[in-house]
Amino acid sequence: MNVQLNENFARIKPSYLFSDVAKRVREYSAAHPEKKILRLGIGDVTLPLAPTVIRAMHKATDEMADAATFRGYAPEYGYDFLREAVARHYASFGVTVSPDDVFISDGAKSDLGNFVDLFGDVPVLVPDPVYPVYVDSNLMAGRNVEFVEGNEKNGFLPTPAGLSDTPRLIYLCSPNNPTGAVYSAAGLAEWVKFALRTGSLILFDSAYEAFVSDGSPKSIFAVKGAEKCAVEFCSLSKTAGFTGTRCGWTVVPATLGDGKLAPKPMWERRQATKFNGVPYVVQRAAEAALSDEGMAECMANIAYYKENAALIAALLEKKGIPFTGGLSSPYLWLKCPGGMGSWEFFDYLLSKAQVVGTPGAGFGGAGEGYFRLTAFGSREVTREAVQRLDKLL
Ligand code: MLT
């Protein structure tokens, strides 16, 4: 082959964090087939879809089986019924979003990765540690990434204090993946003020909003002025257990920028060209998840995961291991005991207790020496993991 490849791929790690973790676990499992492995690594849900969601999927499937109700290509930005349901979801916690600014997709990860198509050679600011997709998708596109560190001192919630006035793309994630830290309204307002003053654009990942229970904002649009400097990515993966069903959305306010080269018309153009929408059955399922009945069932599942988080948190407290998260987040971010490195601790837990977590170093340099556990396991697995860790640590 003699075609020039995108050399920017040489700037990213050859494999994705969760693929690396899965590979190590596969290798361990192949060498020790008799060992039962407890997976608290990738944040994948374990509870089934809510009954209201399943009913909607069955009904929509029946519609697809009948020529009178069959649907082909979906509208390119999502069915109106779902765009309106998303806007009502925001209204349920006091945030106004226009259905016309809601773009339905197969999840936040895809949109976060694809949204970078809209930008030129702009500086990018990313918190460290953070969900690896923000960094990798910008490196693939040839941009440079600057980091702002989350650490114990700032409660893993970096602020714009001390940054130069250069306009940038700024990624924020709250509740944060991986640290579980959550910005207060005042914390987010600082970022919005900074973005408005410098002409920056905030790309806000709210995939874990359903876990917020301390009164912190569930959306950047809860902050005044955000509609002029922010785009929000959200997903039903964690809210409604859609990790395998796939549905999310991005809110791109019409109030951003002006003229044809503004984010909203550009995103419309980009999606119309490169994306064919989410299946009708899945959009009906998503609509059902966002209904009052569906959301009550989803919140019961979230309460279950939070009880798992409390079990893990109690163990960490008992052992005197410092951690953040677990309250308004499914993730617990802990300091590796005994000064161990993240991957060292990963290997230690895997080999001695067959418990899988995610090494903090995989989320950025500032994550070295930390480790993430997820509360998305079943109760049985979580309890057993806690017992094993209690013996080991
Ligand atoms: C995680 O474990 O960080 C997430 O499940 C990954 C994702 O949402 O893509």
Coordinates of C-alpha atoms and ligand atoms in Angstrom, one line a residue:
M1 CA 0.0 0.0 0.0
N2 CA 1.3 3.4 -0.9
V3 CA -1.2 5.9 0.4
Q4 CA -0.3 8.3 3.1
L5 CA -1.9 7.5 6.4
N6 CA -2.9 9.9 9.2
E7 CA 0.4 10.1 11.0
N8 CA -1.4 11.7 14.0
F9 CA -2.3 8.1 15.0
A10 CA 1.3 7.6 15.9
R11 CA 0.7 10.2 18.7
I12 CA -1.8 8.1 20.5
K13 CA -1.3 5.0 22.5
P14 CA -1.6 1.9 20.2
S15 CA -4.6 0.6 22.1
Y16 CA -7.5 2.1 24.0
L17 CA -7.5 1.9 27.8
F18 CA -10.4 -0.4 28.2
S19 CA -9.0 -2.7 25.5
D20 CA -5.7 -2.9 27.4
V21 CA -7.5 -3.8 30.6
A22 CA -9.6 -6.4 28.8
K23 CA -6.5 -7.9 27.2
R24 CA -4.7 -8.3 30.5
V25 CA -7.8 -9.9 32.1
R26 CA -8.1 -12.3 29.2
E27 CA -4.5 -13.3 29.5
Y28 CA -4.8 -13.8 33.3
S29 CA -8.0 -15.8 32.8
A30 CA -6.4 -18.0 30.2
A31 CA -3.5 -18.8 32.5
H32 CA -5.7 -19.3 35.5
P33 CA -9.0 -20.8 34.2
E34 CA -10.0 -22.0 37.7
K35 CA -10.1 -18.5 39.2
K36 CA -13.4 -16.5 39.4
I37 CA -12.7 -13.0 38.2
L38 CA -14.8 -10.1 39.6
R39 CA -15.1 -7.2 37.1
L40 CA -15.3 -3.7 38.5
G41 CA -13.3 -2.1 35.7
I42 CA -15.1 -0.7 32.7
G43 CA -18.3 1.2 33.7
D44 CA -20.7 -1.2 32.1
V45 CA -24.1 -1.6 33.7
T46 CA -25.4 -5.0 34.8
L47 CA -29.1 -4.5 35.6
P48 CA -31.5 -5.2 32.7
L49 CA -33.5 -2.5 30.9
A50 CA -36.5 -1.1 32.8
P51 CA -39.9 -2.8 32.1
T52 CA -41.3 0.4 30.6
V53 CA -38.4 0.5 28.2
I54 CA -38.8 -3.2 27.2
R55 CA -42.6 -2.7 26.6
A56 CA -41.8 0.3 24.3
M57 CA -39.3 -1.8 22.4
H58 CA -41.7 -4.7 21.9
K59 CA -44.4 -2.3 20.7
A60 CA -42.0 -0.5 18.3
T61 CA -40.8 -3.9 17.0
D62 CA -44.4 -4.9 16.2
E63 CA -44.8 -1.6 14.3
M64 CA -41.8 -2.5 12.2
A65 CA -43.4 -5.8 11.4
D66 CA -46.5 -4.1 9.8
A67 CA -46.4 -2.3 6.5
A68 CA -48.9 0.3 7.8
T69 CA -46.5 1.4 10.6
F70 CA -43.1 0.3 9.3
R71 CA -40.4 3.1 9.3
G72 CA -37.4 3.4 7.1
Y73 CA -34.7 6.0 7.5
A74 CA -35.2 8.1 10.6
P75 CA -35.1 11.9 10.5
E76 CA -31.5 12.8 10.5
Y77 CA -31.3 14.6 13.9
G78 CA -33.7 12.2 15.6
Y79 CA -37.5 11.8 15.8
D80 CA -39.4 14.8 17.1
F81 CA -41.0 12.6 19.8
L82 CA -37.5 11.9 21.3
R83 CA -36.1 15.4 20.8
E84 CA -39.1 16.7 22.7
A85 CA -38.8 14.0 25.4
V86 CA -35.1 15.1 25.9
A87 CA -36.2 18.7 26.3
R88 CA -38.8 17.7 28.9
H89 CA -36.2 15.7 30.7
Y90 CA -34.1 18.9 31.1
A91 CA -37.2 20.8 32.1
S92 CA -37.8 18.2 34.9
F93 CA -34.7 19.6 36.6
G94 CA -35.4 23.2 35.7
V95 CA -33.2 23.6 32.6
T96 CA -34.6 25.0 29.4
V97 CA -33.4 23.4 26.2
S98 CA -35.1 23.7 22.8
P99 CA -36.0 20.4 21.1
D100 CA -34.6 21.9 17.9
D101 CA -31.1 22.1 19.5
V102 CA -31.2 18.4 20.5
F103 CA -29.4 15.9 18.2
I104 CA -30.1 12.3 18.8
S105 CA -27.1 9.9 18.5
D106 CA -25.9 6.5 19.4
G107 CA -24.2 7.8 22.5
A108 CA -22.0 10.5 24.0
K109 CA -18.7 8.7 23.1
S110 CA -19.4 8.9 19.4
D111 CA -20.5 12.5 19.5
L112 CA -17.6 13.6 21.7
G113 CA -15.3 11.9 19.1
N114 CA -17.1 13.3 16.1
F115 CA -17.7 16.8 17.3
V116 CA -14.0 17.7 16.8
D117 CA -14.7 17.6 13.0
L118 CA -16.1 21.2 13.4
F119 CA -12.9 22.9 14.5
G120 CA -9.8 24.1 13.0
D121 CA -6.3 24.3 14.6
V122 CA -7.6 25.4 17.9
P123 CA -5.9 24.8 21.3
V124 CA -7.6 22.2 23.4
L125 CA -7.8 22.2 27.2
V126 CA -8.5 18.9 28.9
P127 CA -8.6 18.1 32.7
D128 CA -6.2 15.4 33.8
P129 CA -7.2 12.8 34.8
V130 CA -10.1 12.4 32.3
Y131 CA -12.1 10.1 30.0
P132 CA -9.5 9.2 27.3
V133 CA -11.8 9.9 24.3
Y134 CA -11.4 13.7 24.6
V135 CA -7.6 13.6 24.3
D136 CA -7.3 10.8 21.7
S137 CA -9.9 12.3 19.3
N138 CA -8.1 15.6 19.3
L139 CA -4.7 14.0 18.8
M140 CA -6.0 12.0 15.9
A141 CA -7.2 15.2 14.3
G142 CA -3.7 16.7 14.7
R143 CA -4.5 19.2 17.5
N144 CA -2.3 19.8 20.5
V145 CA -3.8 19.2 23.9
E146 CA -3.0 21.2 27.0
F147 CA -3.9 19.8 30.5
V148 CA -5.3 21.3 33.6
E149 CA -4.6 19.1 36.6
G150 CA -7.2 17.7 39.0
N151 CA -5.6 16.6 42.2
E152 CA -6.3 16.1 45.9
K153 CA -5.7 19.8 46.6
N154 CA -8.5 21.0 44.2
G155 CA -10.7 18.0 45.0
F156 CA -10.1 16.8 41.4
L157 CA -12.1 19.8 40.1
P158 CA -9.6 22.0 38.2
T159 CA -10.5 25.7 37.8
P160 CA -9.5 28.2 35.1
A161 CA -7.5 30.3 37.6
G162 CA -4.1 31.2 36.0
L163 CA -4.9 30.2 32.4
S164 CA -4.0 32.6 29.6
D165 CA -6.8 34.3 27.7
T166 CA -6.4 32.2 24.5
P167 CA -9.7 31.0 23.2
R168 CA -9.8 27.2 23.5
L169 CA -12.0 24.1 23.3
I170 CA -12.5 23.2 26.9
Y171 CA -13.6 19.7 28.0
L172 CA -15.4 19.3 31.3
C173 CA -17.1 16.2 32.7
S174 CA -19.3 16.4 35.8
P175 CA -19.9 14.1 37.6
N176 CA -16.4 13.3 36.5
N177 CA -15.2 10.1 34.9
P178 CA -12.9 8.8 36.5
T179 CA -12.8 10.7 39.8
G180 CA -16.5 10.9 40.6
A181 CA -15.9 14.6 41.6
V182 CA -18.9 16.9 40.9
Y183 CA -18.8 20.6 40.1
S184 CA -21.0 22.9 42.2
A185 CA -23.0 25.6 40.4
A186 CA -20.3 28.1 41.5
G187 CA -17.5 25.9 40.1
L188 CA -19.2 25.6 36.7
A189 CA -20.1 29.3 36.7
E190 CA -16.3 30.1 36.9
W191 CA -15.7 28.1 33.7
V192 CA -18.7 29.7 31.9
K193 CA -17.4 33.1 32.9
F194 CA -13.9 32.2 31.6
A195 CA -15.3 30.8 28.4
L196 CA -17.4 33.9 27.7
R197 CA -14.5 36.2 28.5
T198 CA -12.0 34.4 26.3
G199 CA -14.3 33.3 23.5
S200 CA -13.8 29.7 24.3
L201 CA -16.2 26.8 23.8
I202 CA -17.0 24.3 26.6
L203 CA -17.7 20.7 25.6
F204 CA -19.6 19.4 28.6
D205 CA -20.0 15.7 29.2
S206 CA -23.0 15.0 31.4
A207 CA -23.2 11.3 30.9
Y208 CA -23.4 10.7 34.6
E209 CA -26.0 13.4 35.5
A210 CA -28.5 10.9 36.8
F211 CA -26.2 10.1 39.7
V212 CA -26.2 13.7 41.0
S213 CA -28.0 13.8 44.3
D214 CA -26.3 16.6 46.2
G215 CA -28.0 19.5 44.4
S216 CA -25.1 20.1 42.0
P217 CA -26.0 21.0 38.4
K218 CA -27.0 18.1 36.2
S219 CA -26.3 20.2 33.1
I220 CA -24.0 23.1 32.1
F221 CA -27.1 24.9 30.9
A222 CA -28.2 25.3 34.5
V223 CA -25.6 28.0 34.5
K224 CA -26.5 31.4 33.1
G225 CA -24.7 32.3 29.9
A226 CA -23.7 28.7 29.1
E227 CA -26.1 28.7 26.0
K228 CA -23.5 31.2 24.5
C229 CA -20.4 29.1 25.2
A230 CA -21.2 25.4 25.6
V231 CA -22.3 22.2 23.9
E232 CA -23.5 19.3 26.1
F233 CA -23.1 15.6 25.4
C234 CA -25.4 13.2 27.3
S235 CA -26.3 9.5 27.1
L236 CA -28.8 7.0 28.3
S237 CA -26.0 4.4 28.8
K238 CA -25.6 5.0 32.5
T239 CA -29.0 6.6 33.2
A240 CA -31.1 3.9 31.6
G241 CA -28.7 1.0 31.2
F242 CA -28.3 1.6 27.4
T243 CA -24.6 0.6 27.1
G244 CA -25.6 -2.1 24.7
T245 CA -28.8 -0.5 23.4
R246 CA -27.1 2.8 22.3
C247 CA -28.8 6.1 22.5
G248 CA -27.7 9.6 23.6
W249 CA -27.9 13.2 22.5
T250 CA -25.9 16.4 22.0
V251 CA -27.4 19.8 22.7
V252 CA -25.9 22.4 20.3
P253 CA -27.6 25.7 21.1
A254 CA -28.7 27.9 18.2
T255 CA -27.3 30.8 20.3
L256 CA -23.7 29.7 19.7
G257 CA -21.7 31.7 17.2
D258 CA -23.3 33.4 14.3
G259 CA -23.7 32.9 10.5
K260 CA -23.3 29.7 8.6
L261 CA -20.1 28.7 10.3
A262 CA -21.7 28.3 13.7
P263 CA -21.6 25.0 15.6
K264 CA -25.3 24.2 15.1
P265 CA -25.6 24.5 11.3
M266 CA -22.2 22.8 11.0
W267 CA -23.2 19.9 13.3
E268 CA -26.5 19.6 11.3
R269 CA -24.4 19.4 8.1
R270 CA -21.9 17.0 9.6
Q271 CA -24.6 14.6 10.9
A272 CA -26.6 14.7 7.7
T273 CA -23.5 13.7 5.8
K274 CA -22.0 11.1 8.0
F275 CA -24.6 9.7 10.3
N276 CA -27.8 7.8 9.5
G277 CA -29.5 8.0 12.9
V278 CA -30.5 5.7 15.7
P279 CA -33.0 2.8 15.0
Y280 CA -36.7 3.6 15.5
V281 CA -37.1 0.9 18.1
V282 CA -34.2 2.3 20.1
Q283 CA -35.6 5.9 19.9
R284 CA -38.9 4.6 21.2
A285 CA -37.1 2.8 24.0
A286 CA -35.3 6.1 24.8
E287 CA -38.5 8.0 24.8
A288 CA -39.9 5.4 27.3
A289 CA -36.9 5.7 29.5
L290 CA -37.4 9.5 29.7
S291 CA -41.1 9.2 30.6
D292 CA -42.2 9.6 34.2
E293 CA -42.7 5.9 34.7
G294 CA -39.5 4.9 32.9
M295 CA -37.4 7.4 34.8
A296 CA -38.8 6.2 38.1
E297 CA -37.6 2.7 37.2
C298 CA -34.3 3.9 36.0
M299 CA -33.7 5.8 39.2
A300 CA -34.5 2.7 41.2
N301 CA -31.6 1.0 39.3
I302 CA -29.4 4.0 40.0
A303 CA -30.2 3.7 43.7
Y304 CA -29.1 0.0 43.5
Y305 CA -25.7 1.0 42.0
K306 CA -25.4 3.7 44.7
E307 CA -25.8 1.1 47.3
N308 CA -22.9 -0.8 45.7
A309 CA -20.9 2.4 45.8
A310 CA -21.7 2.7 49.5
L311 CA -20.4 -0.8 50.2
I312 CA -17.1 -0.1 48.4
A313 CA -16.9 3.3 50.1
A314 CA -17.3 1.7 53.6
L315 CA -14.5 -0.6 52.9
L316 CA -12.1 2.2 51.8
E317 CA -13.0 4.1 54.9
K318 CA -12.4 1.1 57.1
K319 CA -9.0 0.7 55.5
G320 CA -8.1 4.4 55.7
I321 CA -7.7 4.6 51.9
P322 CA -8.3 8.1 50.6
F323 CA -10.9 8.3 47.8
T324 CA -13.3 10.6 46.0
G325 CA -16.7 9.9 44.3
G326 CA -19.3 7.2 45.0
L327 CA -21.9 9.7 46.2
S328 CA -23.1 11.5 43.1
S329 CA -21.2 9.1 40.8
P330 CA -20.9 5.4 40.1
Y331 CA -17.1 5.7 40.3
L332 CA -14.8 5.5 43.3
W333 CA -11.3 7.0 42.8
L334 CA -8.8 5.8 45.3
K335 CA -5.2 6.4 46.1
C336 CA -3.3 3.1 45.6
P337 CA -2.1 1.9 49.0
G338 CA 1.5 1.6 49.9
G339 CA 2.6 4.1 47.2
M340 CA 1.9 1.6 44.4
G341 CA 1.7 2.7 40.8
S342 CA -1.7 2.4 39.1
W343 CA -0.8 -0.6 36.9
E344 CA 1.2 -2.2 39.7
F345 CA -2.0 -2.0 41.9
F346 CA -4.0 -3.4 39.0
D347 CA -1.8 -6.4 38.7
Y348 CA -1.7 -6.8 42.5
L349 CA -5.5 -6.9 42.8
L350 CA -5.9 -9.2 39.7
S351 CA -3.3 -11.7 40.8
K352 CA -4.1 -11.7 44.6
A353 CA -7.8 -11.2 44.7
Q354 CA -9.0 -11.6 41.0
V355 CA -10.7 -8.2 41.3
V356 CA -10.5 -6.0 38.2
G357 CA -10.5 -2.2 38.4
T358 CA -9.2 0.5 36.0
P359 CA -5.7 2.0 36.5
G360 CA -5.8 5.7 37.1
A361 CA -2.8 6.3 34.9
G362 CA -4.9 5.3 31.9
F363 CA -6.9 8.5 32.4
G364 CA -3.8 10.7 32.2
G365 CA -0.5 11.5 33.9
A366 CA -2.1 13.0 37.0
G367 CA -4.0 9.7 37.5
E368 CA -0.8 7.8 38.2
G369 CA -0.9 6.3 41.7
Y370 CA -4.7 6.2 41.6
F371 CA -7.3 3.5 40.8
R372 CA -10.9 3.5 39.7
L373 CA -13.6 1.0 40.9
T374 CA -17.1 1.0 39.5
A375 CA -20.4 0.5 41.3
F376 CA -22.0 -1.0 38.2
G377 CA -21.4 -4.6 39.2
S378 CA -24.1 -6.9 40.5
R379 CA -24.7 -6.8 44.3
E380 CA -23.3 -10.3 44.5
V381 CA -20.1 -9.4 42.7
T382 CA -19.7 -6.1 44.5
R383 CA -20.1 -7.9 47.9
E384 CA -17.6 -10.6 47.0
A385 CA -15.1 -8.1 45.7
V386 CA -15.4 -6.1 48.9
Q387 CA -14.8 -9.2 51.0
R388 CA -11.8 -10.2 49.0
L389 CA -10.4 -6.6 49.2
D390 CA -11.1 -6.6 52.9
K391 CA -8.8 -9.6 53.3
L392 CA -6.1 -8.4 51.0
L393 CA -5.6 -4.7 51.8
Ligands
MLT1 C1 -15.9 3.9 31.5 O1 -15.7 2.8 32.1 O2 -15.2 4.9 31.6 C2 -17.0 4.0 30.5 O3 -17.9 2.9 30.6 C3 -16.5 4.1 29.2 C4 -17.6 4.7 28.3 O4 -18.6 5.2 28.8 O5 -17.3 4.7 27.1

